[in-house]
CSV table of C-alpha atoms in Angstrom, one decimal:
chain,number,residue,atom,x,y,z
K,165,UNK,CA,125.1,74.9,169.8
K,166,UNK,CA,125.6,71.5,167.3
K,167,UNK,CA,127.3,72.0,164.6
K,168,UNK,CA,125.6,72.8,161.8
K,169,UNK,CA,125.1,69.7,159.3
K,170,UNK,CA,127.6,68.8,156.7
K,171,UNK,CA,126.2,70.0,153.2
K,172,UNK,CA,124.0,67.6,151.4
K,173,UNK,CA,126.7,65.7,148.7
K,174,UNK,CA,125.9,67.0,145.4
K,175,UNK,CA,123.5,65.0,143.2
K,176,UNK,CA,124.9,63.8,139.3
K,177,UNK,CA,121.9,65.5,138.3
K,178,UNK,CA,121.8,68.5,139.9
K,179,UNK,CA,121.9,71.8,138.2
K,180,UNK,CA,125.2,72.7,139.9
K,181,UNK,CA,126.7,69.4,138.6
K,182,UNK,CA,124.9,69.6,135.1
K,183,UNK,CA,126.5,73.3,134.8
K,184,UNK,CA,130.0,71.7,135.8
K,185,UNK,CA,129.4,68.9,133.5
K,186,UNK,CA,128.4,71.3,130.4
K,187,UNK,CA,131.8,73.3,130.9
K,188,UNK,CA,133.7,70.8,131.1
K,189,UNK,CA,132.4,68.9,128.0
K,190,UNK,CA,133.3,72.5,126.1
K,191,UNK,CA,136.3,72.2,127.6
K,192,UNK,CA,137.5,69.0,126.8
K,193,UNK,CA,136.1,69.4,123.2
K,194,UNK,CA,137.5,72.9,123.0
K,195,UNK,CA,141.2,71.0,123.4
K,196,UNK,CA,140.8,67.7,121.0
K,197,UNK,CA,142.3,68.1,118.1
K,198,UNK,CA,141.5,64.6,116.2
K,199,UNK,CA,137.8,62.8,116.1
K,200,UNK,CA,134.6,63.7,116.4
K,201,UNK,CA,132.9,66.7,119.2
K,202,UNK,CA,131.5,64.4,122.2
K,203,UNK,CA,128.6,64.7,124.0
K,204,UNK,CA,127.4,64.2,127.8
K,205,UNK,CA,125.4,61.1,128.3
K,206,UNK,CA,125.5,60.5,131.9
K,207,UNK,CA,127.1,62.0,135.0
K,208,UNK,CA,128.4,58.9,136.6
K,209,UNK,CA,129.5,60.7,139.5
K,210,UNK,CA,130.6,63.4,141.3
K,211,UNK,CA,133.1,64.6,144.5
K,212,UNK,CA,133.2,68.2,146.2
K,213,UNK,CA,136.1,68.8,148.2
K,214,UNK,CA,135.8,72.2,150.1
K,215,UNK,CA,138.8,74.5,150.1
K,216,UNK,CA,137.9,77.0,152.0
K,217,UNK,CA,135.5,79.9,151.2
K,218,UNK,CA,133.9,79.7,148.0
K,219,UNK,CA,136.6,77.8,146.8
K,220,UNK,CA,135.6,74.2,146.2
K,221,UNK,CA,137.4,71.5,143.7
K,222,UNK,CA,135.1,69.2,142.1
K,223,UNK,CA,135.8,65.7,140.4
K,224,UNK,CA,133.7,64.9,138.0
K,225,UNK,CA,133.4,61.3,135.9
K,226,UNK,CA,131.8,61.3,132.7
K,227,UNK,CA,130.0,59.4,130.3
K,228,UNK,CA,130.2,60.7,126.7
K,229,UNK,CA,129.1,59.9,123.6
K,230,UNK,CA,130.7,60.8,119.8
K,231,UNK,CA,128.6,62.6,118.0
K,232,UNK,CA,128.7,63.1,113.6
K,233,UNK,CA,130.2,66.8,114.3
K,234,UNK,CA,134.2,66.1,113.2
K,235,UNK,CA,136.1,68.2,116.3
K,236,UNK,CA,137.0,70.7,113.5
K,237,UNK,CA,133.3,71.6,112.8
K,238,UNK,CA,132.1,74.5,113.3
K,239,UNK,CA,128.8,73.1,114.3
K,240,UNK,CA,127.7,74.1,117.7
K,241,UNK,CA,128.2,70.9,120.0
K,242,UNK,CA,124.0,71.8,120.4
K,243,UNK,CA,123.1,70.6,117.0
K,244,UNK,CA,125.4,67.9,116.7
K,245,UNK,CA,124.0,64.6,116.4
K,246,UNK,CA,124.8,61.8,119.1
K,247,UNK,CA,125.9,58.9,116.9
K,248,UNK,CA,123.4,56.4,117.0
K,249,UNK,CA,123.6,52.8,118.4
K,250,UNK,CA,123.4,51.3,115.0
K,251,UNK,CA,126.3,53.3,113.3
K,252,UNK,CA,128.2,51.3,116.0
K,253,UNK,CA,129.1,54.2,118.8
K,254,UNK,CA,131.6,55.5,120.5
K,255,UNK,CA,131.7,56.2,124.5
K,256,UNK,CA,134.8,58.4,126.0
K,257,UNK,CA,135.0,58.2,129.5
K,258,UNK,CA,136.2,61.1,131.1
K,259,UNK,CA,137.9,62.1,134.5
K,260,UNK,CA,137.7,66.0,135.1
K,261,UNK,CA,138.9,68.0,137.9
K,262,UNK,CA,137.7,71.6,138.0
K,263,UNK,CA,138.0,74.4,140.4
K,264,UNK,CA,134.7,76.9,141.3
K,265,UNK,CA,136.4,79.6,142.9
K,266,UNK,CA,133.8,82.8,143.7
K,267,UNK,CA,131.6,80.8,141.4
K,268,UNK,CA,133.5,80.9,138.4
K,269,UNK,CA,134.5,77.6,136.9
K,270,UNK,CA,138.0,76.4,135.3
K,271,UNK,CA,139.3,72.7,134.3
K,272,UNK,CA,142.4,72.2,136.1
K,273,UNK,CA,143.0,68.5,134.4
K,274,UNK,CA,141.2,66.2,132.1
K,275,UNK,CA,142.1,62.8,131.5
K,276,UNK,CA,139.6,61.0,128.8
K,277,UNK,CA,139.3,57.7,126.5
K,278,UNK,CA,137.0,56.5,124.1
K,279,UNK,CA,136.2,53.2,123.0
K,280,UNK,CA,133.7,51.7,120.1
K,281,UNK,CA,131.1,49.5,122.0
K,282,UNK,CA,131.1,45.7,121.1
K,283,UNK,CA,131.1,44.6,117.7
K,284,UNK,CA,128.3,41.7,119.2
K,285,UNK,CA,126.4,44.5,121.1
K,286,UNK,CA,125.6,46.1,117.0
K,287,UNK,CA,125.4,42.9,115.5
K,288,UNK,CA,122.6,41.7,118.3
K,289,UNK,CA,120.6,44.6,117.6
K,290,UNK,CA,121.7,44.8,114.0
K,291,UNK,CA,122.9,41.8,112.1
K,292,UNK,CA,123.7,43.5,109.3
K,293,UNK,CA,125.3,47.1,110.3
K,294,UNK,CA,128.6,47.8,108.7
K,295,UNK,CA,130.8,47.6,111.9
K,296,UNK,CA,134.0,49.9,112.9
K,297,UNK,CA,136.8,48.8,110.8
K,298,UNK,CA,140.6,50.0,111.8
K,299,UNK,CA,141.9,53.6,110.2
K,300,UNK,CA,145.0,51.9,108.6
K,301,UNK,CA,142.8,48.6,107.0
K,302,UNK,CA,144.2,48.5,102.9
K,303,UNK,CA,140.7,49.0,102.2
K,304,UNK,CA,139.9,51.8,104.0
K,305,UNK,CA,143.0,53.8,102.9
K,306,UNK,CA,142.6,52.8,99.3
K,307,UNK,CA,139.0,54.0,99.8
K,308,UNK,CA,139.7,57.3,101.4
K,309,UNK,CA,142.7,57.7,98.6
K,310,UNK,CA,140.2,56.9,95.9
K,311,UNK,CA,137.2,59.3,97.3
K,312,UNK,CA,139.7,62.2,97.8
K,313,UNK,CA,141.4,61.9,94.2
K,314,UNK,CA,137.6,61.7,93.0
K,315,UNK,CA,136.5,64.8,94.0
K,316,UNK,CA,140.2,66.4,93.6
K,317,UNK,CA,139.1,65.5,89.8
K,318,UNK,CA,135.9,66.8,89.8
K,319,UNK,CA,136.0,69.8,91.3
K,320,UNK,CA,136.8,73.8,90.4
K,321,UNK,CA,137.6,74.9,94.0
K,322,UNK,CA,140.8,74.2,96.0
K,323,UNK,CA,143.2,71.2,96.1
K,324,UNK,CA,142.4,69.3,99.2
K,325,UNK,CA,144.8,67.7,101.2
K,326,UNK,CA,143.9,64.8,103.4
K,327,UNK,CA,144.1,65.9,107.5
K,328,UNK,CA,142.9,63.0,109.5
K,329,UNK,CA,140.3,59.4,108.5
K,330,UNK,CA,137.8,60.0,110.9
K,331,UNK,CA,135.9,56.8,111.1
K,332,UNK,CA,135.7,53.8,108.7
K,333,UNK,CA,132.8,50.7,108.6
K,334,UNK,CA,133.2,47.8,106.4
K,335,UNK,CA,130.1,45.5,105.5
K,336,UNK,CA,130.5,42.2,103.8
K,337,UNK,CA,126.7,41.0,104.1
K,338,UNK,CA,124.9,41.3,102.1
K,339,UNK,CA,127.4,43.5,99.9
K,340,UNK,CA,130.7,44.1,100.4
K,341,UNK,CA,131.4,47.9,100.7
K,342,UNK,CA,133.2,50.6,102.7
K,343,UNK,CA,132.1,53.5,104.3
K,344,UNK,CA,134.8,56.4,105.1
K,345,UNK,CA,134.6,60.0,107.1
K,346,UNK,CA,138.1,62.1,107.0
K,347,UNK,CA,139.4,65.7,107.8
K,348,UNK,CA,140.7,67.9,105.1
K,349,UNK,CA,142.1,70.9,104.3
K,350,UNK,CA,142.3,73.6,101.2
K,351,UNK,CA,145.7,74.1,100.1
K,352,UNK,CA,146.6,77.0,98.1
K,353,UNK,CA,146.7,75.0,94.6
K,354,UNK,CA,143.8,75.2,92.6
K,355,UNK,CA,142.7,71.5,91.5
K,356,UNK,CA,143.9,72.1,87.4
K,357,UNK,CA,147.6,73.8,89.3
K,358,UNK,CA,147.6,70.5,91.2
K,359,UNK,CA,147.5,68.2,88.4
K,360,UNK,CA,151.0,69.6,87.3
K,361,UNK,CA,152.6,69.4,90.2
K,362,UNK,CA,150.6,68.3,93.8
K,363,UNK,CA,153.6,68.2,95.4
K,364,UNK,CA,154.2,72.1,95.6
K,365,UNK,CA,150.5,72.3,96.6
K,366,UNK,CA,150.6,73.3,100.8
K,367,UNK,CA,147.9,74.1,103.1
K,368,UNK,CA,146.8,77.7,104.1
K,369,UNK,CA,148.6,79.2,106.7
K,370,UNK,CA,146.2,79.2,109.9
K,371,UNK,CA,145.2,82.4,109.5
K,372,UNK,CA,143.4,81.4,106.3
K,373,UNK,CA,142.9,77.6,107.3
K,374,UNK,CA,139.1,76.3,105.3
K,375,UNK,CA,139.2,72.8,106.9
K,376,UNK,CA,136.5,70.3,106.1
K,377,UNK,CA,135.0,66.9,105.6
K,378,UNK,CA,134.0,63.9,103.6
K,379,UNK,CA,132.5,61.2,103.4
K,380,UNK,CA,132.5,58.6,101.0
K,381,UNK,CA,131.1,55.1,100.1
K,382,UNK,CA,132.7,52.8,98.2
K,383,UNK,CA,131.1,49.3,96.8
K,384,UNK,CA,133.3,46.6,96.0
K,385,UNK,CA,130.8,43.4,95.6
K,386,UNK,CA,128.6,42.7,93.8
K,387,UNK,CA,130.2,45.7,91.9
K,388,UNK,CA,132.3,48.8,91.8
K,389,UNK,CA,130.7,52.1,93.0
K,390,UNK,CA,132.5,55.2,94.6
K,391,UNK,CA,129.9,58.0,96.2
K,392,UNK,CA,132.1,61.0,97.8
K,393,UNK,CA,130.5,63.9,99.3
K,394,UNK,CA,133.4,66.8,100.7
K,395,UNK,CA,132.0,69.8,102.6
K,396,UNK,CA,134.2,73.3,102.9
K,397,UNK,CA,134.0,74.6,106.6
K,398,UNK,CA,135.2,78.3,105.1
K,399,UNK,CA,138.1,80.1,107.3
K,400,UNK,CA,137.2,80.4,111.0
K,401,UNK,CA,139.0,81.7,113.7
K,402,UNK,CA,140.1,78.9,116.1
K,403,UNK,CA,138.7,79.6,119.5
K,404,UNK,CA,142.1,79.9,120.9
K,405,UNK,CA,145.5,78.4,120.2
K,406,UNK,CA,145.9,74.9,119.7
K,407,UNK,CA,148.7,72.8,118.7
K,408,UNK,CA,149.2,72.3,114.7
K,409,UNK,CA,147.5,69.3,113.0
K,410,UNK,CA,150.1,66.6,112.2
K,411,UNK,CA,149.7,65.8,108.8
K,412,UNK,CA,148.0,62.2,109.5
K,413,UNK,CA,147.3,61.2,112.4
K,414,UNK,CA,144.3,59.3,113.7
K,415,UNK,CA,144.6,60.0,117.5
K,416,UNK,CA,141.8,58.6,119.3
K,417,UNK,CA,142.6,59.8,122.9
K,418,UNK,CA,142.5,63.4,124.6
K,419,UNK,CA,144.6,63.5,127.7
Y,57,UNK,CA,121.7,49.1,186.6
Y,58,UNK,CA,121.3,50.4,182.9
Y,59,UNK,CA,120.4,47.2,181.3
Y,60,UNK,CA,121.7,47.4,177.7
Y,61,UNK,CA,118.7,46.3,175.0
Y,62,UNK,CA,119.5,43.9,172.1
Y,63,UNK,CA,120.8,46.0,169.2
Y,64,UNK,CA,118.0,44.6,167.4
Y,65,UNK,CA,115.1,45.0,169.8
Y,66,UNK,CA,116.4,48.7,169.9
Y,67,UNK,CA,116.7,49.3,166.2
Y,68,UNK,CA,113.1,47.2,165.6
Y,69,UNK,CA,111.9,50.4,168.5
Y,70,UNK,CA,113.9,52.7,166.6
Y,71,UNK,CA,112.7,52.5,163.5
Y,72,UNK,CA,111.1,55.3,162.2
Y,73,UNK,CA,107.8,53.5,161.0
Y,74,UNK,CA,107.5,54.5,157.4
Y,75,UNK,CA,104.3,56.2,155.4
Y,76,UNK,CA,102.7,54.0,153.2
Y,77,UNK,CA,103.7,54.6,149.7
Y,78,UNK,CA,106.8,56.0,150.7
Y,79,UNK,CA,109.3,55.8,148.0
Y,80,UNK,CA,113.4,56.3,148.7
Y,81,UNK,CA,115.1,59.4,147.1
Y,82,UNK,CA,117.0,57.7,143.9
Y,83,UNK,CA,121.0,57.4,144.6
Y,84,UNK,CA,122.4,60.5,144.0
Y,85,UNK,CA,124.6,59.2,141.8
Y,86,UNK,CA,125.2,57.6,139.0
Y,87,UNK,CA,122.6,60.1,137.0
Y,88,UNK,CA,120.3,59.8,134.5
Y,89,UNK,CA,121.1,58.8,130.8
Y,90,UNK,CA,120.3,61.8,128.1
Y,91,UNK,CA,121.1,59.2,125.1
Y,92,UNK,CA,121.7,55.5,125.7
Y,93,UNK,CA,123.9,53.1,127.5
Y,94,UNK,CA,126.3,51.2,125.6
């Protein structure tokens, strides 16, 4: 009797591929510590290698997008919005290799990069979008420094401590200003306690971690303008353990 | 004697003749694009 024919190859858009694809974007956003939540935006391809019964390992390459949900968010990846082509955005490529063993799907590596598309790709389509500037830029720190001190001044809850600068755009047409998003977290100083001594102030142990985010713009021609707007997260559990925060880093890449 | 046919006079018999309007399944991969493409 012939043998019976070799399985169809999988299809990128398949359901069986989409499902693979969806765990492993939960994965790989489930393990990033620094940046912003991804999103899938394209399946580029993928490879089934049969084991043996039930028992296949799948290679998967994808193409994601960052979306405005900082990793620490705890937006669900669902509502978070896919950053758009005009806030200059950011594509992580992503290499996953996942096991479906009786059905049941695990990640058994994940390699991934991201990388800002072309300043002349935004500037073609926008001649005047404020464009990706780099985290350490004078500006941009003395920015994020100013913004955090501003609403350290202004407000009655906790002392917050900076974690990570998220993104940063500069503009210098037709003003000259600087937009900032960064990480931070409550420490256990109340803002008048930190204006004696901010040294002494530390963050919250992880079991009552309140992370969250700000953003802040900052004109510096024609004239001097600070806007800062910082959002409390409120404690939640993490999802499982992950390594600790360094104090600042900027990492980019999840490997 | 089994004469052998030109590869190409075979294939041109071959060929399944196709029904109008047919149109090829799309690559299976890469797949479609939920956003954009940058």
């Amino acid at each position: 009797a012939p043998a019976a024919p070799p399985p169809a190859p999988l299809g990128c858009d398949d359901p069986e591929s989409e499902a693979a694809a969806e765990f492993a974007v939960n994965y790989i956003n489930g393990h990033s510590r620094h940046g912003y939540k991804f999103a899938l935006n394209r399946i580029d391809n993928i490879r089934v290698v049969p084991q043996g019964l039930n028992d296949d390992i799948m290679y998967l390459e994808l193409d994601l997008l960052e979306t405005t949900c900082h990793i620490l968010s705890p937006t669900p990846l669902e509502n978070c919005t896919v950053r758009s082509f005009t806030q200059h955005a950011v594509e992580g490529d992503c290499d996953v290799k996942l096991q479906k063993l009786n059905g049941k799907l695990s990640v058994l590596a994940s390699k991934c990069h991201s990388h800002a598309d072309s300043s002349e790709d935004v500037l073609r389509v926008c001649p005047d979008c404020p464009l990706l500037a780099s985290l350490n830029n004078t500006e941009v720190l003395a920015t994020v420094s100013a913004a955090l001190n501003d609403h350290n001044s202004r407000t009655a809850d906790p002392y917050l401590r900076l974690l990570e600068i998220g993104r940063a755009r500069m503009q210098y047409h037709p003003v000259h200003s600087v937009s900032v998003e960064f990480a931070v977290a409550a420490t256990n100083c109340s803002a008048a306690e930190a204006k004696e001594n901010a040294g002494a102030c530390q963050l919250l142990p992880e079991d009552q971690s309140n992370f969250g985010f700000c953003t802040a713009s900052r004109l510096i021609h024609p004239s001097e303008d600070l806007s800062v707007n910082c959002q409390l997260y409120g404690h939640q559990v993490p999802p499982h353990q992950l390594p600790p925060l360094p104090e600042h880093s900027t990492g980019q890449d999840t490997s | 004697p089994v004469a052998k046919r030109a590869v190409a006079e075979a294939a041109q018999h071959d060929k399944v003749p196709r029904p109008v309007g047919f149109v090829p399944p799309p690559p299976p991969c890469p797949g479609k694009i939920r956003h954009f493409d940058i």
